[in-house]
mmCIF file of C-alpha atoms in Angstrom:
data_model
loop_
_atom_site.group_PDB
_atom_site.id
_atom_site.type_symbol
_atom_site.label_atom_id
_atom_site.label_comp_id
_atom_site.label_asym_id
_atom_site.label_seq_id
_atom_site.Cartn_x
_atom_site.Cartn_y
_atom_site.Cartn_z
ATOM 1 C CA MET A 1 15.339 -9.410 14.936
ATOM 2 C CA PRO A 2 14.680 -5.597 14.774
ATOM 3 C CA HIS A 3 14.376 -3.659 18.368
ATOM 4 C CA ILE A 4 10.439 -2.896 18.784
ATOM 5 C CA THR A 5 10.045 0.477 20.575
ATOM 6 C CA GLN A 6 7.578 1.731 22.358
ATOM 7 C CA LEU A 7 5.275 4.645 20.905
ATOM 8 C CA PRO A 8 5.950 7.081 23.156
ATOM 9 C CA PHE A 9 2.556 8.859 21.227
ATOM 10 C CA ALA A 10 -0.304 7.894 19.707
ATOM 11 C CA VAL A 11 -1.586 8.504 16.339
ATOM 12 C CA PRO A 12 -4.569 10.699 16.202
ATOM 13 C CA ASP A 13 -7.905 8.811 16.789
ATOM 14 C CA ASP A 14 -9.321 9.439 13.381
ATOM 15 C CA SER A 15 -6.339 8.209 11.140
ATOM 16 C CA PHE A 16 -6.280 5.729 8.554
ATOM 17 C CA ASP A 17 -4.243 2.559 7.759
ATOM 18 C CA THR A 18 -4.501 2.060 3.734
ATOM 19 C CA HIS A 19 -2.900 -0.971 3.271
ATOM 20 C CA VAL A 20 -3.688 -3.899 5.534
ATOM 21 C CA HIS A 21 -4.320 -7.435 4.024
ATOM 22 C CA VAL A 22 -6.434 -10.464 5.572
ATOM 23 C CA PHE A 23 -5.236 -14.180 4.861
ATOM 24 C CA ASP A 24 -8.139 -16.224 6.673
ATOM 25 C CA PRO A 25 -8.271 -19.526 4.021
ATOM 26 C CA SER A 26 -11.322 -20.558 6.126
ATOM 27 C CA VAL A 27 -13.046 -17.962 4.268
ATOM 28 C CA GLY A 28 -11.904 -18.063 0.795
ATOM 29 C CA PRO A 29 -9.020 -20.527 -0.499
ATOM 30 C CA TYR A 30 -5.325 -19.055 -1.968
ATOM 31 C CA ALA A 31 -4.774 -19.421 -5.825
ATOM 32 C CA GLU A 32 -3.473 -22.418 -7.262
ATOM 33 C CA SER A 33 -1.490 -19.947 -9.123
ATOM 34 C CA ARG A 34 -0.249 -17.688 -6.351
ATOM 35 C CA ALA A 35 3.601 -17.215 -5.599
ATOM 36 C CA TYR A 36 4.067 -18.200 -1.989
ATOM 37 C CA THR A 37 1.426 -19.919 0.574
ATOM 38 C CA PRO A 38 1.361 -17.069 3.631
ATOM 39 C CA ALA A 39 0.480 -17.681 7.428
ATOM 40 C CA GLY A 40 -2.806 -17.101 8.885
ATOM 41 C CA ALA A 41 -3.796 -13.427 9.426
ATOM 42 C CA PRO A 42 -7.335 -13.318 10.128
ATOM 43 C CA MET A 43 -9.551 -10.217 10.801
ATOM 44 C CA GLU A 44 -9.156 -10.301 14.342
ATOM 45 C CA ASP A 45 -5.713 -9.943 14.250
ATOM 46 C CA LEU A 46 -6.054 -7.005 12.481
ATOM 47 C CA ILE A 47 -8.155 -5.488 14.557
ATOM 48 C CA ARG A 48 -6.219 -6.245 17.504
ATOM 49 C CA PHE A 49 -2.973 -4.264 16.345
ATOM 50 C CA SER A 50 -4.666 -1.557 14.710
ATOM 51 C CA SER A 51 -6.191 -0.994 18.033
ATOM 52 C CA THR A 52 -2.497 -0.728 19.590
ATOM 53 C CA LEU A 53 -1.869 2.275 17.291
ATOM 54 C CA ASN A 54 -4.033 5.291 19.511
ATOM 55 C CA SER A 55 -4.572 6.012 22.640
ATOM 56 C CA SER A 56 -8.578 5.026 22.645
ATOM 57 C CA SER A 57 -7.382 1.408 21.789
ATOM 58 C CA ASN A 58 -9.932 1.692 19.319
ATOM 59 C CA PRO A 59 -8.883 0.622 15.853
ATOM 60 C CA LEU A 60 -7.989 3.122 13.152
ATOM 61 C CA ASN A 61 -9.725 3.287 9.519
ATOM 62 C CA LEU A 62 -8.852 0.914 7.731
ATOM 63 C CA VAL A 63 -8.366 0.269 3.919
ATOM 64 C CA LEU A 64 -8.131 -3.568 2.913
ATOM 65 C CA VAL A 65 -5.507 -4.507 0.005
ATOM 66 C CA GLN A 66 -6.297 -7.872 -2.017
ATOM 67 C CA PRO A 67 -2.908 -9.947 -1.086
ATOM 68 C CA SER A 68 -1.587 -11.634 -4.178
ATOM 69 C CA PRO A 69 -2.184 -15.252 -3.067
ATOM 70 C CA TYR A 70 -5.801 -14.814 -3.436
ATOM 71 C CA ASP A 71 -5.409 -13.685 -7.482
ATOM 72 C CA THR A 72 -8.909 -12.123 -8.222
ATOM 73 C CA ASP A 73 -10.760 -14.275 -5.784
ATOM 74 C CA ASN A 74 -12.086 -11.392 -3.543
ATOM 75 C CA ARG A 75 -14.037 -13.182 -1.138
ATOM 76 C CA VAL A 76 -12.005 -12.428 1.704
ATOM 77 C CA LEU A 77 -11.917 -8.954 1.002
ATOM 78 C CA LEU A 78 -15.455 -8.792 0.135
ATOM 79 C CA HIS A 79 -16.381 -10.560 3.728
ATOM 80 C CA SER A 80 -13.948 -8.749 5.438
ATOM 81 C CA LEU A 81 -15.163 -5.386 4.550
ATOM 82 C CA GLN A 82 -18.639 -6.680 5.176
ATOM 83 C CA LYS A 83 -17.905 -7.552 8.686
ATOM 84 C CA LEU A 84 -15.585 -4.362 9.930
ATOM 85 C CA ASN A 85 -18.041 -1.991 8.203
ATOM 86 C CA SER A 86 -21.710 -3.969 9.669
ATOM 87 C CA SER A 87 -20.664 -6.149 12.697
ATOM 88 C CA PHE A 88 -17.781 -3.801 14.035
ATOM 89 C CA ALA A 89 -18.620 -0.639 12.691
ATOM 90 C CA ILE A 90 -15.364 0.153 11.591
ATOM 91 C CA PHE A 91 -14.679 2.294 8.943
ATOM 92 C CA ALA A 92 -13.301 0.289 5.977
ATOM 93 C CA ARG A 93 -12.781 0.202 2.080
ATOM 94 C CA GLY A 94 -11.093 -2.037 -0.035
ATOM 95 C CA ILE A 95 -8.777 -2.131 -3.112
ATOM 96 C CA ALA A 96 -9.451 -5.184 -5.307
ATOM 97 C CA VAL A 97 -7.591 -7.428 -7.691
ATOM 98 C CA VAL A 98 -9.438 -8.101 -10.917
ATOM 99 C CA ASN A 99 -9.553 -9.673 -14.622
ATOM 100 C CA VAL A 100 -9.595 -6.510 -15.845
ATOM 101 C CA LEU A 101 -11.098 -7.331 -19.497
ATOM 102 C CA ASN A 102 -13.507 -10.174 -18.270
ATOM 103 C CA ILE A 103 -14.991 -8.124 -14.979
ATOM 104 C CA THR A 104 -18.503 -6.694 -15.952
ATOM 105 C CA ARG A 105 -20.002 -3.866 -14.835
ATOM 106 C CA ASP A 106 -22.596 -5.305 -12.097
ATOM 107 C CA GLU A 107 -19.604 -7.125 -10.444
ATOM 108 C CA LEU A 108 -17.962 -3.143 -10.385
ATOM 109 C CA LEU A 109 -20.842 -1.866 -9.169
ATOM 110 C CA GLN A 110 -20.961 -4.768 -5.816
ATOM 111 C CA MET A 111 -17.951 -4.114 -4.985
ATOM 112 C CA HIS A 112 -18.711 -0.511 -4.837
ATOM 113 C CA GLN A 113 -21.403 -1.262 -2.608
ATOM 114 C CA ALA A 114 -19.358 -3.316 0.026
ATOM 115 C CA GLY A 115 -16.792 -0.700 -0.093
ATOM 116 C CA VAL A 116 -13.922 -1.192 -2.424
ATOM 117 C CA ARG A 117 -12.669 1.910 -4.007
ATOM 118 C CA GLY A 118 -9.977 0.741 -6.559
ATOM 119 C CA LEU A 119 -7.793 -1.783 -8.360
ATOM 120 C CA ARG A 120 -4.627 -3.155 -7.675
ATOM 121 C CA ILE A 121 -1.854 -4.146 -10.343
ATOM 122 C CA ASN A 122 1.009 -5.991 -8.231
ATOM 123 C CA LEU A 123 4.083 -6.401 -10.147
ATOM 124 C CA GLN A 124 6.157 -7.062 -7.249
ATOM 125 C CA SER A 125 4.777 -10.106 -5.381
ATOM 126 C CA ASP A 126 6.516 -12.848 -7.825
ATOM 127 C CA GLY A 127 9.938 -10.984 -8.321
ATOM 128 C CA LYS A 128 9.292 -10.492 -12.541
ATOM 129 C CA GLY A 129 10.389 -7.774 -14.486
ATOM 130 C CA VAL A 130 7.902 -5.040 -15.846
ATOM 131 C CA ASN A 131 6.481 -5.590 -19.310
ATOM 132 C CA LEU A 132 5.984 -1.461 -19.450
ATOM 133 C CA GLU A 133 3.453 -1.721 -22.574
ATOM 134 C CA LYS A 134 1.584 -4.362 -21.236
ATOM 135 C CA LEU A 135 0.998 -2.302 -17.906
ATOM 136 C CA LYS A 136 -0.068 0.550 -19.683
ATOM 137 C CA GLU A 137 -2.685 -1.551 -21.735
ATOM 138 C CA THR A 138 -3.936 -3.131 -18.693
ATOM 139 C CA LEU A 139 -4.250 0.218 -16.486
ATOM 140 C CA LEU A 140 -5.828 1.870 -19.800
ATOM 141 C CA VAL A 141 -8.755 -0.416 -19.597
ATOM 142 C CA ALA A 142 -8.846 -0.579 -15.882
ATOM 143 C CA ALA A 143 -9.166 3.042 -16.014
ATOM 144 C CA GLU A 144 -11.864 3.161 -18.807
ATOM 145 C CA LYS A 145 -14.125 1.097 -16.521
ATOM 146 C CA ILE A 146 -13.998 2.327 -13.194
ATOM 147 C CA GLN A 147 -13.418 6.215 -14.200
ATOM 148 C CA ASP A 148 -17.285 6.969 -13.474
ATOM 149 C CA LEU A 149 -17.323 5.461 -10.214
ATOM 150 C CA ALA A 150 -16.993 7.726 -7.585
ATOM 151 C CA GLY A 151 -13.926 7.678 -5.264
ATOM 152 C CA TRP A 152 -12.435 4.473 -7.094
ATOM 153 C CA ARG A 153 -8.344 5.109 -8.135
ATOM 154 C CA LEU A 154 -5.837 2.491 -9.347
ATOM 155 C CA GLN A 155 -3.244 1.061 -7.181
ATOM 156 C CA ILE A 156 0.219 0.145 -8.676
ATOM 157 C CA PHE A 157 2.974 -2.160 -7.033
ATOM 158 C CA ALA A 158 5.766 -1.757 -8.999
ATOM 159 C CA PRO A 159 9.820 -0.752 -9.418
ATOM 160 C CA ALA A 160 10.604 3.302 -9.015
ATOM 161 C CA ALA A 161 11.929 3.188 -12.613
ATOM 162 C CA THR A 162 8.291 2.670 -14.313
ATOM 163 C CA TRP A 163 7.554 5.851 -13.211
ATOM 164 C CA ASP A 164 9.759 7.024 -15.790
ATOM 165 C CA GLY A 165 7.974 4.808 -18.442
ATOM 166 C CA LEU A 166 4.816 5.511 -17.684
ATOM 167 C CA TYR A 167 5.274 9.979 -17.087
ATOM 168 C CA GLU A 168 3.382 10.829 -19.690
ATOM 169 C CA PHE A 169 0.923 8.234 -19.836
ATOM 170 C CA VAL A 170 -0.130 8.719 -16.077
ATOM 171 C CA LEU A 171 -0.539 12.657 -16.896
ATOM 172 C CA LYS A 172 -3.235 11.670 -19.739
ATOM 173 C CA LEU A 173 -4.890 8.773 -17.480
ATOM 174 C CA PRO A 174 -8.830 10.071 -16.674
ATOM 175 C CA ILE A 175 -8.104 8.172 -13.084
ATOM 176 C CA GLU A 176 -5.577 8.831 -10.273
ATOM 177 C CA ILE A 177 -2.858 6.667 -9.307
ATOM 178 C CA ILE A 178 -2.049 5.512 -5.692
ATOM 179 C CA ALA A 179 1.838 4.216 -5.993
ATOM 180 C CA ASP A 180 2.403 1.391 -3.442
ATOM 181 C CA HIS A 181 5.089 1.139 -0.386
ATOM 182 C CA VAL A 182 6.650 4.913 -1.341
ATOM 183 C CA GLY A 183 6.318 4.082 -5.410
ATOM 184 C CA GLY A 184 9.346 1.179 -5.309
ATOM 185 C CA LEU A 185 11.757 4.128 -4.150
ATOM 186 C CA LEU A 186 14.839 2.450 -2.326
ATOM 187 C CA GLY A 187 17.297 3.746 0.339
ATOM 188 C CA SER A 188 21.007 3.462 -0.647
ATOM 189 C CA SER A 189 21.465 0.112 1.379
ATOM 190 C CA LYS A 190 19.329 -1.489 -1.445
ATOM 191 C CA LEU A 191 20.837 0.701 -4.254
ATOM 192 C CA GLY A 192 24.035 -0.659 -3.524
ATOM 193 C CA SER A 193 25.703 2.049 -1.984
ATOM 194 C CA GLY A 194 26.714 0.840 1.410
ATOM 195 C CA ASP A 195 27.166 4.482 2.717
ATOM 196 C CA ALA A 196 23.257 5.243 4.399
ATOM 197 C CA GLY A 197 24.534 8.751 3.799
ATOM 198 C CA ASP A 198 24.542 8.473 0.167
ATOM 199 C CA ASP A 199 21.450 11.352 -0.333
ATOM 200 C CA ALA A 200 22.651 11.837 -3.958
ATOM 201 C CA ALA A 201 22.293 8.434 -4.974
ATOM 202 C CA ALA A 202 18.346 8.041 -3.112
ATOM 203 C CA LEU A 203 17.824 11.348 -4.879
ATOM 204 C CA SER A 204 18.937 10.403 -8.256
ATOM 205 C CA GLN A 205 17.609 7.067 -8.737
ATOM 206 C CA PRO A 206 15.637 6.407 -11.675
ATOM 207 C CA GLY A 207 11.588 7.158 -11.125
ATOM 208 C CA PHE A 208 12.253 9.300 -8.470
ATOM 209 C CA GLU A 209 11.615 12.686 -9.548
ATOM 210 C CA SER A 210 9.130 11.360 -11.769
ATOM 211 C CA LEU A 211 6.986 10.142 -9.101
ATOM 212 C CA LEU A 212 7.614 13.364 -7.453
ATOM 213 C CA HIS A 213 6.161 15.164 -10.414
ATOM 214 C CA LEU A 214 3.340 13.228 -11.181
ATOM 215 C CA ALA A 215 2.174 13.798 -7.371
ATOM 216 C CA GLN A 216 2.815 17.792 -7.718
ATOM 217 C CA HIS A 217 0.394 17.510 -10.680
ATOM 218 C CA ARG A 218 -2.047 15.574 -8.747
ATOM 219 C CA ARG A 219 -1.671 12.234 -10.550
ATOM 220 C CA VAL A 220 -0.562 10.124 -8.117
ATOM 221 C CA TRP A 221 -1.133 9.805 -4.383
ATOM 222 C CA ILE A 222 2.150 8.208 -2.630
ATOM 223 C CA LYS A 223 1.376 5.506 0.024
ATOM 224 C CA ILE A 224 4.195 5.726 2.747
ATOM 225 C CA SER A 225 4.067 2.239 3.912
ATOM 226 C CA GLY A 226 6.505 -0.822 3.632
ATOM 227 C CA LEU A 227 10.222 0.781 4.700
ATOM 228 C CA TYR A 228 11.040 -2.563 5.374
ATOM 229 C CA ARG A 229 11.142 -3.531 2.039
ATOM 230 C CA ALA A 230 13.051 -0.156 0.396
ATOM 231 C CA SER A 231 15.601 -0.335 3.503
ATOM 232 C CA SER A 232 17.929 -2.912 4.565
ATOM 233 C CA ARG A 233 18.829 -0.721 7.321
ATOM 234 C CA SER A 234 16.572 -2.007 10.081
ATOM 235 C CA GLU A 235 18.615 -1.819 13.094
ATOM 236 C CA ASN A 236 19.332 2.115 12.232
ATOM 237 C CA GLY A 237 15.478 3.156 11.834
ATOM 238 C CA TYR A 238 15.585 2.966 8.119
ATOM 239 C CA ASP A 239 17.903 5.983 8.043
ATOM 240 C CA ASP A 240 18.845 5.944 4.381
ATOM 241 C CA LEU A 241 15.201 6.995 3.671
ATOM 242 C CA GLU A 242 15.334 9.916 5.687
ATOM 243 C CA THR A 243 16.143 12.131 2.703
ATOM 244 C CA ILE A 244 13.665 11.051 0.595
ATOM 245 C CA MET A 245 10.786 11.098 3.037
ATOM 246 C CA ARG A 246 11.744 14.685 3.649
ATOM 247 C CA ARG A 247 11.568 15.753 0.527
ATOM 248 C CA LEU A 248 8.541 14.046 -0.032
ATOM 249 C CA PHE A 249 6.890 15.580 2.991
ATOM 250 C CA LYS A 250 8.157 19.361 1.803
ATOM 251 C CA GLU A 251 7.131 18.798 -1.768
ATOM 252 C CA VAL A 252 4.168 16.817 -1.714
ATOM 253 C CA PRO A 253 2.781 16.728 1.910
ATOM 254 C CA ASP A 254 -0.963 16.781 0.339
ATOM 255 C CA ARG A 255 -0.242 13.447 -1.723
ATOM 256 C CA LEU A 256 0.832 11.022 1.283
ATOM 257 C CA ILE A 257 -0.726 8.235 2.911
ATOM 258 C CA TRP A 258 0.305 6.067 5.735
ATOM 259 C CA ALA A 259 0.042 2.823 5.817
ATOM 260 C CA SER A 260 1.443 -0.053 8.182
ATOM 261 C CA ASP A 261 1.401 -2.977 5.683
ATOM 262 C CA TRP A 262 0.030 -5.012 8.052
ATOM 263 C CA PRO A 263 1.057 -8.320 8.498
ATOM 264 C CA HIS A 264 4.567 -7.694 6.441
ATOM 265 C CA THR A 265 4.479 -10.324 4.210
ATOM 266 C CA GLY A 266 8.046 -11.078 2.167
ATOM 267 C CA GLU A 267 9.673 -10.077 -0.954
ATOM 268 C CA GLY A 268 8.945 -11.212 -4.464
ATOM 269 C CA ALA A 269 12.542 -11.021 -5.023
ATOM 270 C CA THR A 270 13.462 -13.673 -2.745
ATOM 271 C CA ARG A 271 10.820 -15.903 -3.883
ATOM 272 C CA ALA A 272 11.693 -15.854 -7.095
ATOM 273 C CA LYS A 273 15.072 -17.514 -5.802
ATOM 274 C CA LYS A 274 13.255 -20.450 -4.732
ATOM 275 C CA ASP A 275 11.875 -23.718 -6.402
ATOM 276 C CA ALA A 276 8.148 -23.324 -7.220
ATOM 277 C CA ALA A 277 6.735 -26.244 -5.742
ATOM 278 C CA LYS A 278 8.678 -26.340 -2.959
ATOM 279 C CA ARG A 279 7.785 -21.994 -2.254
ATOM 280 C CA LEU A 280 3.808 -23.179 -2.653
ATOM 281 C CA ALA A 281 4.302 -25.899 -0.005
ATOM 282 C CA GLU A 282 6.385 -23.984 3.005
ATOM 283 C CA ILE A 283 4.161 -21.946 4.724
ATOM 284 C CA GLU A 284 5.734 -17.833 4.276
ATOM 285 C CA GLN A 285 6.053 -16.443 7.914
ATOM 286 C CA PHE A 286 5.410 -12.738 8.343
ATOM 287 C CA ARG A 287 8.313 -10.624 9.214
ATOM 288 C CA THR A 288 8.563 -8.892 12.605
ATOM 289 C CA ILE A 289 8.515 -5.261 12.514
ATOM 290 C CA ASP A 290 8.958 -2.035 14.835
ATOM 291 C CA ASN A 291 5.692 -0.650 13.350
ATOM 292 C CA PHE A 292 6.223 2.095 16.399
ATOM 293 C CA GLY A 293 9.367 3.191 15.081
ATOM 294 C CA ILE A 294 8.405 3.545 12.058
ATOM 295 C CA LEU A 295 5.841 5.730 12.579
ATOM 296 C CA GLN A 296 8.389 7.587 15.370
ATOM 297 C CA SER A 297 10.992 8.128 12.533
ATOM 298 C CA LEU A 298 8.057 9.291 10.223
ATOM 299 C CA ARG A 299 6.650 11.881 12.740
ATOM 300 C CA ASP A 300 10.271 12.974 13.053
ATOM 301 C CA TRP A 301 10.630 13.359 9.458
ATOM 302 C CA ALA A 302 7.401 14.967 8.497
ATOM 303 C CA GLY A 303 9.078 17.959 9.963
ATOM 304 C CA GLY A 304 5.621 19.334 11.944
ATOM 305 C CA ASP A 305 2.630 18.254 13.113
ATOM 306 C CA ASP A 306 0.390 19.856 9.976
ATOM 307 C CA ALA A 307 2.540 17.300 7.407
ATOM 308 C CA TRP A 308 1.883 14.559 9.815
ATOM 309 C CA ARG A 309 -1.550 15.053 10.236
ATOM 310 C CA LYS A 310 -2.454 15.280 6.229
ATOM 311 C CA MET A 311 -0.826 11.798 5.892
ATOM 312 C CA MET A 312 -2.396 10.257 8.668
ATOM 313 C CA VAL A 313 -5.797 11.786 8.544
ATOM 314 C CA GLU A 314 -6.702 14.508 6.018
ATOM 315 C CA ASN A 315 -5.527 13.179 2.882
ATOM 316 C CA PRO A 316 -6.306 9.698 3.218
ATOM 317 C CA ARG A 317 -10.067 10.971 4.131
ATOM 318 C CA LYS A 318 -10.136 13.054 1.135
ATOM 319 C CA LEU A 319 -9.171 9.851 -0.830
ATOM 320 C CA PHE A 320 -11.322 7.434 1.155
ATOM 321 C CA THR A 321 -14.318 9.418 1.800
ATOM 322 C CA SER A 322 -14.935 11.296 -1.174
ATOM 323 C CA SER A 323 -17.812 8.893 -2.077
ATOM 324 C CA VAL A 324 -19.615 6.973 0.580
#
């Protein structure tokens, strides 16, 4: 279990946490096709967690992301958005998952009214590979359906190398992309290098330059989240990600947004090794993550208050409040 840091500072009161989940089967059942069965993480627990991150003890602005166990049934997401925005007066937006071939215009408009501002394509929850051509087809259909909805983006959770294959395609796509979890980039501890200081391996990994250039061209937003997915060095503060993070903060500070990834689900690659029936029968517990330690590292790596505030406040404000 990682050491849990006591944060010596509070994040700005107007910060955004741009990737959290709610798991509540009392509101909506999990899909039969799910890759895993998560423990419960109701909205009330999310509010309590978010309230620990700033000095006012008020929750941050939140972006709820549809988790894979619900597949395309967004009722928990929509219920949570309604409660957060109305009953709790917490600013909340959502990223939904839909069948892009069958979703109707009216359904998308209803989601927009509820606070949804994008669609998610998750290619990591089951640990399987990426069919690049199929992904392009899905993205194109999705982009065509949402391009006239104010403030909507497409969010992709995919391995970093995917960005090499998507580079020219994304440049021409009429919708901006949000790259989940540092765009799938990995620290040296997960690249097969045991040396945390192997900066060359981290910066030369497939997909890095493509992702960076797409952000520079303002086609992609990079979500700084899930560092524990990108590195095995939790006891060392995920130090093998420092070089990647410093490069991003230096070169694309206007395209970074932060997220806690609460409540910290497991890995698709780990699930893929288990028998399907056993995987669904077991309740997958959430990880214990040093959220404050991650925030401390990120603030250090940001290199100054300007880049830090952009990631925590200004960039997500532009992204998620451009359309009320």
